[in-house]
Tab-separated table of C-alpha atoms and ligand atoms in Angstrom:
chain	number	residue	atom	x	y	z
U	1	MET	CA	-15.493	21.713	20.949
U	2	SER	CA	-13.299	24.533	19.627
U	3	GLU	CA	-10.982	23.984	22.626
U	4	LEU	CA	-10.255	20.480	21.414
U	5	PRO	CA	-7.133	19.869	19.345
U	6	VAL	CA	-6.979	19.110	15.665
U	7	VAL	CA	-5.508	15.617	15.702
U	8	ILE	CA	-3.059	14.831	12.930
U	9	VAL	CA	-2.210	11.193	12.307
U	10	GLY	CA	1.473	10.804	11.468
U	11	ALA	CA	4.583	12.912	12.058
U	12	GLY	CA	5.783	12.617	8.490
U	13	PRO	CA	6.557	15.633	6.295
U	14	ILE	CA	2.887	16.407	5.685
U	15	GLY	CA	1.616	15.799	9.207
U	16	LEU	CA	4.280	18.065	10.689
U	17	ALA	CA	3.594	20.727	8.046
U	18	ALA	CA	-0.084	20.566	8.990
U	19	ALA	CA	0.828	21.132	12.626
U	20	ALA	CA	2.957	24.162	11.717
U	21	GLU	CA	0.114	25.609	9.622
U	22	LEU	CA	-2.448	25.101	12.385
U	23	ARG	CA	-0.209	26.569	15.052
U	24	GLU	CA	0.452	29.623	12.915
U	25	ARG	CA	-3.295	30.160	12.695
U	26	GLY	CA	-3.746	29.900	16.441
U	27	LEU	CA	-5.309	26.435	16.417
U	28	ARG	CA	-4.112	23.583	18.613
U	29	PRO	CA	-2.505	20.698	16.701
U	30	LEU	CA	-1.796	17.311	18.255
U	31	VAL	CA	0.281	14.981	16.092
U	32	ILE	CA	0.057	11.279	16.935
U	33	GLU	CA	2.971	9.243	15.590
U	34	LYS	CA	3.343	5.501	15.933
U	35	GLY	CA	7.119	5.560	15.502
U	36	SER	CA	9.573	6.907	18.040
U	37	VAL	CA	10.993	9.633	15.778
U	38	ALA	CA	9.699	12.222	13.352
U	39	GLY	CA	9.570	10.890	9.811
U	40	SER	CA	9.547	7.241	10.873
U	41	SER	CA	8.616	6.157	7.356
U	42	VAL	CA	11.192	8.395	5.704
U	43	ALA	CA	13.767	6.825	8.037
U	44	ARG	CA	13.053	3.486	6.367
U	45	TRP	CA	14.552	4.827	3.155
U	46	ASN	CA	17.342	6.851	4.711
U	47	HIS	CA	19.812	5.845	2.023
U	48	VAL	CA	17.689	6.988	-0.945
U	49	ARG	CA	18.391	10.426	-2.377
U	50	LEU	CA	15.324	12.522	-3.090
U	51	PHE	CA	14.702	13.712	-6.630
U	52	SER	CA	13.501	17.016	-5.170
U	53	GLN	CA	15.886	19.622	-3.907
U	54	TRP	CA	15.716	21.036	-0.402
U	55	SER	CA	13.728	24.091	-1.487
U	56	GLU	CA	10.933	21.766	-2.699
U	57	VAL	CA	10.598	19.661	0.430
U	58	ILE	CA	10.429	22.303	3.162
U	59	ALA	CA	6.911	23.515	3.931
U	60	PRO	CA	6.553	27.312	4.077
U	61	ALA	CA	4.863	27.393	7.516
U	62	ALA	CA	7.384	24.899	8.871
U	63	GLN	CA	10.220	27.078	7.619
U	64	ARG	CA	8.744	30.109	9.358
U	65	LEU	CA	8.474	28.151	12.603
U	66	LEU	CA	12.004	26.771	12.305
U	67	GLN	CA	13.400	30.220	11.668
U	68	THR	CA	12.370	31.162	15.209
U	69	THR	CA	14.808	28.471	16.450
U	70	GLU	CA	18.519	27.895	15.865
U	71	TRP	CA	17.786	25.811	12.805
U	72	VAL	CA	20.353	25.993	10.030
U	73	THR	CA	18.629	26.227	6.634
U	74	PRO	CA	19.928	23.506	4.298
U	75	GLU	CA	21.437	24.569	0.980
U	76	PRO	CA	18.228	25.106	-1.064
U	77	GLU	CA	19.517	23.696	-4.340
U	78	SER	CA	21.123	20.542	-3.001
U	79	TYR	CA	19.383	17.174	-2.842
U	80	PRO	CA	18.821	15.535	0.538
U	81	THR	CA	18.752	11.829	1.224
U	82	GLY	CA	15.913	10.436	3.337
U	83	SER	CA	18.340	10.581	6.252
U	84	ASP	CA	19.085	14.273	5.628
U	85	TRP	CA	15.388	15.082	5.305
U	86	SER	CA	14.775	13.498	8.717
U	87	ALA	CA	17.808	14.827	10.558
U	88	GLU	CA	18.011	18.347	9.150
U	89	TYR	CA	14.331	19.138	8.812
U	90	LEU	CA	11.770	16.718	10.266
U	91	SER	CA	13.477	16.196	13.629
U	92	PRO	CA	14.090	19.905	14.298
U	93	LEU	CA	10.538	20.637	13.159
U	94	ALA	CA	9.090	18.096	15.597
U	95	ALA	CA	11.300	19.565	18.327
U	96	ALA	CA	10.014	23.060	17.541
U	97	LEU	CA	6.451	21.757	17.830
U	98	GLY	CA	7.300	20.395	21.297
U	99	ASP	CA	4.532	18.536	23.100
U	100	ALA	CA	2.224	18.948	20.117
U	101	VAL	CA	3.879	15.771	18.814
U	102	GLN	CA	3.261	12.527	20.667
U	103	PHE	CA	5.503	9.604	19.677
U	104	ASP	CA	5.169	5.850	20.186
U	105	THR	CA	1.394	6.084	19.897
U	106	GLU	CA	-0.541	4.411	17.119
U	107	VAL	CA	-3.969	5.495	15.983
U	108	ILE	CA	-6.019	2.305	15.822
U	109	GLY	CA	-9.429	3.795	15.081
U	110	VAL	CA	-11.357	7.002	14.410
U	111	ALA	CA	-15.089	7.442	15.056
U	112	ARG	CA	-17.657	10.058	15.986
U	113	ARG	CA	-18.038	10.240	19.785
U	114	GLY	CA	-20.646	7.787	20.966
U	115	ARG	CA	-21.740	6.875	17.469
U	116	ASP	CA	-20.887	4.187	15.000
U	117	ARG	CA	-20.969	4.772	11.268
U	118	LEU	CA	-24.725	4.171	11.002
U	119	VAL	CA	-25.882	6.956	13.326
U	120	ASP	CA	-26.759	10.261	11.631
U	121	ALA	CA	-27.526	12.452	14.637
U	122	GLY	CA	-24.694	14.524	16.023
U	123	ARG	CA	-22.174	13.917	13.309
U	124	ASP	CA	-21.607	17.638	12.866
U	125	THR	CA	-21.791	18.580	16.549
U	126	GLU	CA	-20.040	15.776	18.420
U	127	PRO	CA	-16.245	15.642	18.420
U	128	LEU	CA	-14.277	12.960	16.670
U	129	SER	CA	-12.985	10.179	18.872
U	130	ILE	CA	-9.502	8.835	18.229
U	131	HIS	CA	-8.544	5.463	19.655
U	132	VAL	CA	-4.838	5.099	20.311
U	133	ARG	CA	-2.480	2.397	21.497
U	134	SER	CA	0.821	3.198	23.218
U	135	ALA	CA	4.030	1.241	22.841
U	136	ASP	CA	3.325	-0.560	26.159
U	137	GLY	CA	0.047	-1.869	24.694
U	138	SER	CA	-2.256	0.377	26.725
U	139	GLU	CA	-5.196	1.937	24.893
U	140	ASP	CA	-6.849	5.303	25.283
U	141	ARG	CA	-9.301	7.626	23.575
U	142	LEU	CA	-8.747	11.273	22.580
U	143	LEU	CA	-11.309	13.775	21.380
U	144	ALA	CA	-10.707	16.161	18.512
U	145	ARG	CA	-12.540	18.929	16.694
U	146	ALA	CA	-11.038	17.692	13.426
U	147	VAL	CA	-8.751	14.931	12.190
U	148	ILE	CA	-6.193	15.151	9.411
U	149	ASP	CA	-5.063	11.677	8.402
U	150	ALA	CA	-1.504	12.126	7.124
U	151	SER	CA	-0.408	8.590	7.908
U	152	GLY	CA	1.073	7.891	4.484
U	153	THR	CA	1.074	4.536	2.736
U	154	TRP	CA	4.563	3.264	3.526
U	155	SER	CA	3.459	0.405	5.755
U	156	THR	CA	1.181	-1.098	3.103
U	157	PRO	CA	3.286	-1.802	-0.012
U	158	ASN	CA	1.717	-3.507	-2.987
U	159	PRO	CA	2.610	-7.164	-3.381
U	160	LEU	CA	4.562	-8.785	-6.197
U	161	GLY	CA	1.428	-10.529	-7.453
U	162	SER	CA	0.029	-8.680	-10.436
U	163	GLU	CA	-3.550	-9.108	-9.224
U	164	GLY	CA	-2.927	-6.916	-6.199
U	165	LEU	CA	-2.948	-9.989	-3.982
U	166	PRO	CA	0.236	-11.769	-2.970
U	167	ALA	CA	1.343	-14.091	-5.765
U	168	ILE	CA	0.906	-17.778	-5.050
U	169	GLY	CA	3.941	-18.648	-2.933
U	170	GLU	CA	4.817	-15.000	-2.188
U	171	ARG	CA	4.129	-15.307	1.529
U	172	SER	CA	6.251	-18.404	1.949
U	173	ALA	CA	9.114	-16.824	-0.024
U	174	ALA	CA	9.017	-13.728	2.227
U	175	GLU	CA	12.601	-14.091	3.407
U	176	SER	CA	13.872	-13.654	-0.139
U	177	LEU	CA	11.734	-10.591	-0.835
U	178	GLU	CA	12.369	-6.933	-0.058
U	179	TYR	CA	9.649	-4.300	-0.441
U	180	ARG	CA	11.980	-1.303	-0.421
U	181	VAL	CA	15.203	-0.242	-2.103
U	182	PRO	CA	18.006	-2.244	-0.456
U	183	ASP	CA	20.693	-0.197	1.274
U	184	LEU	CA	23.807	-1.620	-0.376
U	185	ALA	CA	26.079	0.621	1.677
U	186	ASP	CA	25.260	-1.660	4.600
U	187	PRO	CA	27.783	-4.540	4.386
U	188	GLN	CA	25.258	-7.121	5.587
U	189	VAL	CA	22.703	-6.095	2.978
U	190	ARG	CA	25.386	-5.940	0.285
U	191	GLU	CA	26.433	-9.467	1.124
U	192	ARG	CA	22.848	-10.609	0.552
U	193	TYR	CA	22.882	-9.330	-3.046
U	194	ALA	CA	26.532	-9.752	-4.114
U	195	GLY	CA	26.982	-12.556	-6.610
U	196	LYS	CA	23.263	-13.282	-6.558
U	197	HIS	CA	20.429	-13.107	-9.075
U	198	THR	CA	17.918	-10.393	-8.122
U	199	VAL	CA	14.631	-9.603	-9.807
U	200	ILE	CA	13.444	-6.004	-9.574
U	201	ALA	CA	9.682	-5.518	-10.034
U	202	GLY	CA	8.249	-2.035	-10.599
U	203	ALA	CA	8.629	0.905	-12.933
U	204	GLY	CA	8.852	3.991	-10.742
U	205	HIS	CA	11.535	6.129	-9.159
U	206	SER	CA	12.293	3.481	-6.538
U	207	ALA	CA	12.774	0.763	-9.164
U	208	LEU	CA	15.200	3.011	-11.059
U	209	THR	CA	17.070	3.702	-7.809
U	210	ALA	CA	17.342	-0.035	-7.157
U	211	ILE	CA	18.566	-0.667	-10.715
U	212	VAL	CA	21.308	1.947	-10.390
U	213	ALA	CA	22.416	0.603	-6.986
U	214	LEU	CA	22.449	-3.054	-8.038
U	215	ALA	CA	24.123	-2.252	-11.365
U	216	SER	CA	26.922	-0.592	-9.451
U	217	LEU	CA	27.237	-3.713	-7.272
U	218	ALA	CA	27.266	-5.907	-10.390
U	219	LYS	CA	30.393	-4.087	-11.605
U	220	ASP	CA	32.238	-4.979	-8.368
U	221	ALA	CA	30.834	-8.361	-7.426
U	222	PRO	CA	31.216	-11.069	-10.077
U	223	GLY	CA	28.144	-13.209	-10.644
U	224	THR	CA	25.679	-10.494	-9.659
U	225	ARG	CA	22.730	-10.647	-12.032
U	226	ILE	CA	19.729	-8.350	-12.313
U	227	THR	CA	16.442	-9.040	-14.084
U	228	TRP	CA	13.932	-6.221	-14.378
U	229	ALA	CA	10.367	-7.493	-14.611
U	230	LEU	CA	7.920	-5.064	-16.209
U	231	ARG	CA	4.188	-5.482	-16.655
U	232	ARG	CA	4.165	-3.176	-19.622
U	233	GLY	CA	5.049	-4.268	-23.136
U	234	GLY	CA	8.322	-2.336	-23.374
U	235	VAL	CA	10.624	-0.045	-21.481
U	236	GLY	CA	9.029	2.911	-23.302
U	237	THR	CA	9.018	6.048	-21.148
U	238	THR	CA	9.909	4.251	-17.930
U	239	PHE	CA	13.206	6.084	-17.708
U	240	GLY	CA	11.290	9.335	-17.294
U	241	GLY	CA	12.000	12.777	-18.581
U	242	GLY	CA	15.781	12.430	-18.828
U	243	ALA	CA	17.585	15.694	-19.460
U	244	SER	CA	14.265	17.516	-19.917
U	245	ASP	CA	12.734	16.354	-16.636
U	246	GLN	CA	11.623	19.325	-14.554
U	247	LEU	CA	13.173	17.593	-11.559
U	248	PRO	CA	16.774	17.241	-12.780
U	249	ALA	CA	17.852	14.693	-10.149
U	250	ARG	CA	15.028	12.429	-11.206
U	251	GLY	CA	15.946	12.852	-14.856
U	252	THR	CA	19.544	11.916	-14.069
U	253	LEU	CA	18.408	8.786	-12.268
U	254	GLY	CA	16.521	7.684	-15.382
U	255	ILE	CA	19.574	8.336	-17.531
U	256	ARG	CA	21.783	6.250	-15.217
U	257	ALA	CA	19.306	3.374	-15.136
U	258	SER	CA	19.054	3.497	-18.920
U	259	GLN	CA	22.862	3.402	-19.126
U	260	ALA	CA	22.903	0.269	-16.946
U	261	LEU	CA	20.597	-1.359	-19.469
U	262	GLU	CA	22.781	-0.248	-22.390
U	263	ASP	CA	25.856	-1.584	-20.573
U	264	GLY	CA	24.209	-4.991	-20.369
U	265	LEU	CA	24.102	-4.986	-16.586
U	266	LEU	CA	20.487	-6.062	-16.481
U	267	SER	CA	18.039	-8.119	-18.486
U	268	VAL	CA	14.522	-6.881	-19.039
U	269	VAL	CA	11.477	-9.113	-19.138
U	270	THR	CA	8.332	-7.408	-20.400
U	271	GLU	CA	4.629	-8.267	-20.238
U	272	PHE	CA	5.466	-10.010	-17.015
U	273	ARG	CA	2.485	-10.191	-14.680
U	274	THR	CA	3.618	-12.198	-11.707
U	275	ALA	CA	1.340	-15.085	-10.849
U	276	ALA	CA	3.476	-17.339	-8.660
U	277	ILE	CA	6.807	-17.871	-6.943
U	278	GLU	CA	7.997	-21.435	-6.877
U	279	SER	CA	10.711	-22.244	-4.372
U	280	ASP	CA	13.042	-25.202	-4.473
U	281	ALA	CA	15.042	-26.988	-1.810
U	282	SER	CA	18.245	-25.103	-2.671
U	283	GLY	CA	16.589	-21.818	-1.679
U	284	THR	CA	16.319	-20.337	-5.167
U	285	HIS	CA	13.041	-19.422	-6.763
U	286	VAL	CA	11.314	-19.412	-10.117
U	287	ILE	CA	9.056	-16.422	-10.685
U	288	VAL	CA	6.249	-17.299	-13.044
U	289	SER	CA	4.075	-14.886	-15.009
U	290	ASP	CA	0.480	-15.169	-15.992
U	291	ASN	CA	1.445	-15.820	-19.622
U	292	GLY	CA	3.821	-18.633	-18.690
U	293	GLN	CA	7.129	-16.742	-18.736
U	294	ARG	CA	9.576	-18.019	-16.115
U	295	ILE	CA	12.468	-16.205	-14.485
U	296	GLU	CA	14.674	-19.011	-13.229
U	297	ALA	CA	17.256	-19.308	-10.446
U	298	VAL	CA	16.220	-16.196	-8.565
U	299	ASP	CA	17.898	-15.569	-5.225
U	300	ARG	CA	16.075	-12.406	-4.255
U	301	ALA	CA	13.311	-10.108	-5.488
U	302	VAL	CA	13.019	-6.394	-4.807
U	303	VAL	CA	9.334	-5.532	-5.051
U	304	LEU	CA	8.758	-1.843	-5.790
U	305	THR	CA	5.238	-1.938	-7.140
U	306	GLY	CA	3.855	1.014	-5.209
U	307	PHE	CA	1.724	1.448	-2.143
U	308	ARG	CA	-1.891	1.450	-1.068
U	309	PRO	CA	-3.660	3.263	1.774
U	310	ASP	CA	-4.453	1.400	4.982
U	311	LEU	CA	-8.166	2.052	5.491
U	312	SER	CA	-8.661	-0.657	8.111
U	313	TRP	CA	-8.823	1.739	11.079
U	314	LEU	CA	-11.206	4.130	9.314
U	315	SER	CA	-14.159	1.743	9.211
U	316	GLU	CA	-16.344	3.960	11.467
U	317	VAL	CA	-15.904	7.224	9.565
U	318	ARG	CA	-17.885	7.971	6.457
U	319	LEU	CA	-15.549	8.085	3.508
U	320	ASP	CA	-16.181	8.820	-0.130
U	321	LEU	CA	-13.323	7.238	-2.027
U	322	ASP	CA	-12.821	6.589	-5.691
U	323	PRO	CA	-13.317	2.863	-6.323
U	324	THR	CA	-10.211	2.642	-8.479
U	325	LEU	CA	-7.612	4.825	-6.805
U	326	GLN	CA	-8.925	4.775	-3.227
U	327	ALA	CA	-8.333	8.525	-3.137
U	328	PRO	CA	-11.078	11.044	-2.244
U	329	THR	CA	-13.624	10.882	-5.055
U	330	GLU	CA	-13.436	14.605	-5.732
U	331	MET	CA	-9.712	14.376	-6.137
U	332	ALA	CA	-9.361	11.193	-8.111
U	333	PRO	CA	-9.982	12.676	-11.574
U	334	LEU	CA	-7.349	15.324	-10.842
U	335	ILE	CA	-4.592	12.827	-10.110
U	336	ASP	CA	-5.583	9.650	-11.928
U	337	PRO	CA	-2.480	8.459	-13.790
U	338	ASN	CA	-4.665	6.453	-16.144
U	339	VAL	CA	-6.303	9.655	-17.383
U	340	HIS	CA	-3.681	12.348	-17.079
U	341	SER	CA	-0.319	12.659	-18.664
U	342	CYS	CA	2.438	13.581	-16.310
U	343	GLY	CA	2.449	17.191	-15.286
U	344	THR	CA	-1.292	17.576	-15.175
U	345	ILE	CA	-1.779	17.377	-11.456
U	346	TYR	CA	-4.341	20.037	-10.689
U	347	PRO	CA	-4.428	22.115	-7.542
U	348	HIS	CA	-6.554	20.884	-4.733
U	349	GLY	CA	-7.261	21.759	-1.141
U	350	PHE	CA	-9.749	21.201	1.637
U	351	ARG	CA	-12.749	20.836	-0.703
U	352	GLU	CA	-11.378	17.874	-2.597
U	353	LEU	CA	-9.910	16.330	0.564
U	354	SER	CA	-13.062	16.666	2.703
U	355	GLN	CA	-15.098	13.581	3.403
U	356	PRO	CA	-18.790	13.008	4.181
U	357	GLU	CA	-17.580	12.720	7.785
U	358	PRO	CA	-17.491	16.356	8.915
U	359	ASN	CA	-14.040	17.707	9.758
U	360	PHE	CA	-12.217	14.577	8.673
U	361	PHE	CA	-9.571	15.036	5.968
U	362	LEU	CA	-7.136	12.816	4.155
U	363	ALA	CA	-3.835	14.508	3.311
U	364	GLY	CA	-0.356	13.732	2.048
U	365	MET	CA	0.666	10.508	0.391
U	366	LYS	CA	-2.443	8.738	1.716
U	367	SER	CA	-4.744	11.215	-0.028
U	368	TYR	CA	-3.405	9.974	-3.371
U	369	GLY	CA	-4.625	6.466	-2.608
U	370	ARG	CA	-2.865	4.179	-5.076
U	371	ALA	CA	-1.741	6.950	-7.434
U	372	PRO	CA	2.058	7.038	-7.544
U	373	ASN	CA	2.632	10.678	-8.412
U	374	PHE	CA	2.538	12.440	-5.036
U	375	LEU	CA	4.987	15.248	-4.349
U	376	ALA	CA	5.606	16.726	-0.902
U	377	MET	CA	4.926	20.239	-2.159
U	378	THR	CA	1.408	19.154	-3.156
U	379	GLY	CA	0.874	17.910	0.380
U	380	TYR	CA	2.136	21.162	1.874
U	381	GLU	CA	-0.413	23.050	-0.169
U	382	GLN	CA	-3.150	20.614	0.855
U	383	VAL	CA	-2.570	21.182	4.557
U	384	ARG	CA	-2.234	24.944	4.132
U	385	SER	CA	-5.721	24.947	2.633
U	386	ILE	CA	-7.156	22.614	5.302
U	387	ALA	CA	-5.685	24.721	8.133
U	388	ALA	CA	-7.084	27.922	6.604
U	389	HIS	CA	-10.494	26.265	6.310
U	390	LEU	CA	-10.474	25.078	9.919
U	391	ALA	CA	-9.431	28.565	11.025
U	392	GLY	CA	-12.424	30.016	9.172
U	393	ASP	CA	-10.364	31.781	6.513
U	394	GLN	CA	-12.354	30.452	3.556
U	395	GLU	CA	-10.894	32.922	1.090
U	396	SER	CA	-7.391	31.624	1.709
U	397	ALA	CA	-8.590	28.012	1.926
U	398	GLY	CA	-10.127	28.183	-1.536
U	399	ARG	CA	-7.199	29.971	-3.147
U	400	VAL	CA	-4.923	27.074	-3.942
U	401	GLU	CA	-1.891	28.154	-5.892
U	402	LEU	CA	0.652	25.633	-6.889
U	403	ILE	CA	3.309	25.246	-9.525
U	404	LEU	CA	4.305	21.645	-9.925
U	405	PRO	CA	7.221	20.213	-11.808
U	406	GLU	CA	6.368	17.841	-14.556
U	407	THR	CA	6.161	14.332	-13.089
U	408	GLY	CA	8.764	12.699	-15.297
U	409	VAL	CA	8.316	9.216	-13.891
U	410	CYS	CA	4.795	8.896	-15.170
U	411	GLY	CA	3.912	5.262	-14.780
U	412	GLY	CA	5.321	5.513	-11.279
U	413	ALA	CA	4.557	2.295	-9.566
U	414	GLY	CA	3.595	0.469	-12.701
U	415	VAL	CA	-0.058	1.286	-12.256
U	416	PHE	CA	-0.743	1.239	-15.924
U	417	ASP	CA	0.373	-0.916	-18.746
U	418	GLU	CA	1.787	0.863	-21.717
U	419	PRO	CA	1.670	-0.966	-25.038
U	420	GLU	CA	5.060	-1.399	-26.639
U	421	ASP	CA	4.065	0.483	-29.767
U	422	GLN	CA	2.676	3.532	-27.979
U	423	PRO	CA	4.195	6.659	-29.504
U	424	GLU	CA	6.737	8.305	-27.229
U	425	SER	CA	4.936	11.646	-27.421
U	426	ASP	CA	1.895	10.174	-25.706
U	427	GLY	CA	3.875	10.217	-22.536
U	428	GLY	CA	3.333	13.988	-22.333
U	429	CYS	CA	5.960	14.753	-19.765
U	430	CYS	CA	8.460	12.500	-21.348
U	431	GLY	CA	8.038	13.838	-24.844
U	432	ALA	CA	9.697	16.804	-26.414
U	433	GLU	CA	7.675	19.631	-24.943
U	434	PRO	CA	8.533	19.909	-21.298
U	435	ALA	CA	7.655	23.569	-21.064
U	436	GLU	CA	4.115	22.838	-22.136
U	437	ALA	CA	3.851	20.042	-19.668
U	438	ILE	CA	4.321	22.323	-16.688
U	439	ARG	CA	1.043	23.517	-15.387
U	440	ILE	CA	1.020	26.879	-13.727
U	441	LEU	CA	-1.943	26.276	-11.584
U	442	ALA	CA	-3.690	29.187	-10.058
U	443	SER	CA	-6.832	29.922	-8.158
U	444	ASN	CA	-8.750	26.794	-7.469
U	445	THR	CA	-12.284	27.923	-7.927
U	446	ALA	CA	-13.870	24.488	-7.602
U	447	GLY	CA	-17.224	24.811	-5.957
U	448	GLN	CA	-17.247	28.602	-6.015
X	501	FAD	C1	11.767	6.358	-1.686
X	501	FAD	C2	10.908	7.576	-1.815
X	501	FAD	C3	11.433	8.736	-2.351
X	501	FAD	C4	10.637	9.890	-2.461
X	501	FAD	N1	11.193	11.013	-2.982
X	501	FAD	C5	10.433	12.142	-3.075
X	501	FAD	C6	11.000	13.353	-3.586
X	501	FAD	O1	12.162	13.415	-3.996
X	501	FAD	N2	10.199	14.448	-3.659
X	501	FAD	C7	8.905	14.444	-3.229
X	501	FAD	O2	8.253	15.498	-3.284
X	501	FAD	N3	8.341	13.316	-2.750
X	501	FAD	C8	9.074	12.165	-2.662
X	501	FAD	N4	8.504	11.025	-2.165
X	501	FAD	C9	7.041	10.993	-1.929
X	501	FAD	C10	6.572	11.645	-0.586
X	501	FAD	O3	6.894	13.005	-0.528
X	501	FAD	C11	7.117	10.935	0.645
X	501	FAD	O4	6.694	9.591	0.654
X	501	FAD	C12	6.656	11.566	1.950
X	501	FAD	O5	7.318	10.924	2.997
X	501	FAD	C13	5.141	11.488	2.164
X	501	FAD	O6	4.847	12.178	3.345
X	501	FAD	P1	3.580	11.835	4.260
X	501	FAD	O7	3.737	12.723	5.468
X	501	FAD	O8	2.341	11.924	3.483
X	501	FAD	O9	3.733	10.296	4.680
X	501	FAD	P2	4.893	9.538	5.452
X	501	FAD	O10	6.213	10.142	5.246
X	501	FAD	O11	4.726	8.102	5.113
X	501	FAD	O12	4.540	9.753	6.990
X	501	FAD	C14	3.449	9.123	7.606
X	501	FAD	C15	3.736	8.991	9.091
X	501	FAD	O13	2.571	8.444	9.727
X	501	FAD	C16	2.949	7.472	10.682
X	501	FAD	N5	1.799	6.564	10.841
X	501	FAD	C17	1.311	5.683	9.932
X	501	FAD	N6	0.220	5.074	10.413
X	501	FAD	C18	0.011	5.581	11.645
X	501	FAD	C19	-0.960	5.334	12.654
X	501	FAD	N7	-1.971	4.475	12.457
X	501	FAD	N8	-0.864	6.014	13.822
X	501	FAD	C20	0.131	6.916	14.017
X	501	FAD	N9	1.101	7.178	13.097
X	501	FAD	C21	1.022	6.520	11.937
X	501	FAD	C22	4.182	6.826	10.071
X	501	FAD	O14	4.974	6.193	11.055
X	501	FAD	C23	4.872	8.024	9.418
X	501	FAD	O15	5.776	8.653	10.293
X	501	FAD	C24	9.279	9.868	-2.035
X	501	FAD	C25	8.758	8.682	-1.501
X	501	FAD	C26	9.561	7.553	-1.387
X	501	FAD	C27	8.952	6.299	-0.787
């Protein structure tokens, strides 16, 4: 079984970092990617600038691998866009990994060889079986000694409906809805929003990005209107850490979005829990909240309410997930945005990411389930620990060291509702003590 590869699902930043880690330790990675390029999900938000600088989004093992090629290191303190991240890092990294990355192949199921979920015998001796479908529709089965699911959450965005289900009428209004930040540099997309009334739903980094982009359009295109629909009772700390945010680009974004509000470029509707979208013959919509508020004459809605993991193809592996976050149970209390203030993301590695199914790990964005506060550097540390564990280096696997910037956009995807009268200081990260909010996190001794 040790000759079998470690299969990694997804050639995103974390999947590719996992492959680099495994290769460095002499193990055989095989990355299965459903898209035709590295970072297929990142490519869907090419136009968005990261709030992290280059030095924070390059995995250490990946950097070491790339340095054996003709790769040109990006300027560490500059901020890439999604497009830069793909072109200047993910694509060269996939190229350096060569045939360890297989594109145009979707993982459609994972199981234990010859056994469904009910069978106990052989779960720790038989390899894992990965069912895949190629772009031409043909299906196949691969065997693996371990699986790291780094497939992200991009393809399963949360709906506009506040109950986690599509709002009544949401499906039939699909053509007027966008579940990602619109790329207004594209003339066709710009045309769709210019002079129109757009509702933005969500309270995280993406919502702020959309506000800034549409506010800029509103200055140029007369008649452009923006309404920001928030579930919470007030804007509160939604604009993040501002000048004291440990990720300065993210702080600046909050400041610019806040300026758009001050300049009167958008209206804010609070305590708005979307229940329904009513469409009329003219093609405009009325978005209706649970408490009877109505946003009238809406042309388009940009729904940025976060993401959820797709667990549908994991039905035959034994998972232990937190019932609220859908993240590994061991990890959930460490990342739960309902419990922690920003900046209190604790270090975690293979132990917290392991599942009852032997040698099956969740990593990257997907390992956070519905929590909105994932950072790539956390994922890089996760896969370093998993690779060390699989290589038998338990000392290194258990020594998780990570310094994380304060997560200034606490409230990320609007997971929690913040009462209007909540004192500002309760936001932790967004209050006046940023230095205290940074956690210097050393030596994860969990389970030792
Ligand atoms: C707009 C935006 C901005 C962000 N900015 C930052 C930032 O500034 N700093 C930061 O640290 N983090 C940021 N993040 C968060 C996070 O770092 C990124 O989302 C990152 O891309 C997550 O990496 P990942 O590898 O876990 O998942 P993804 O990048 O989503 O990669 C998953 C890959 O798996 C593939 N896949 C999915 N399902 C399957 C399947 N069944 N079979 C095969 N392949 C599959 C997908 O095609 C994709 O290529 C941002 C996220 C978003 C959405």
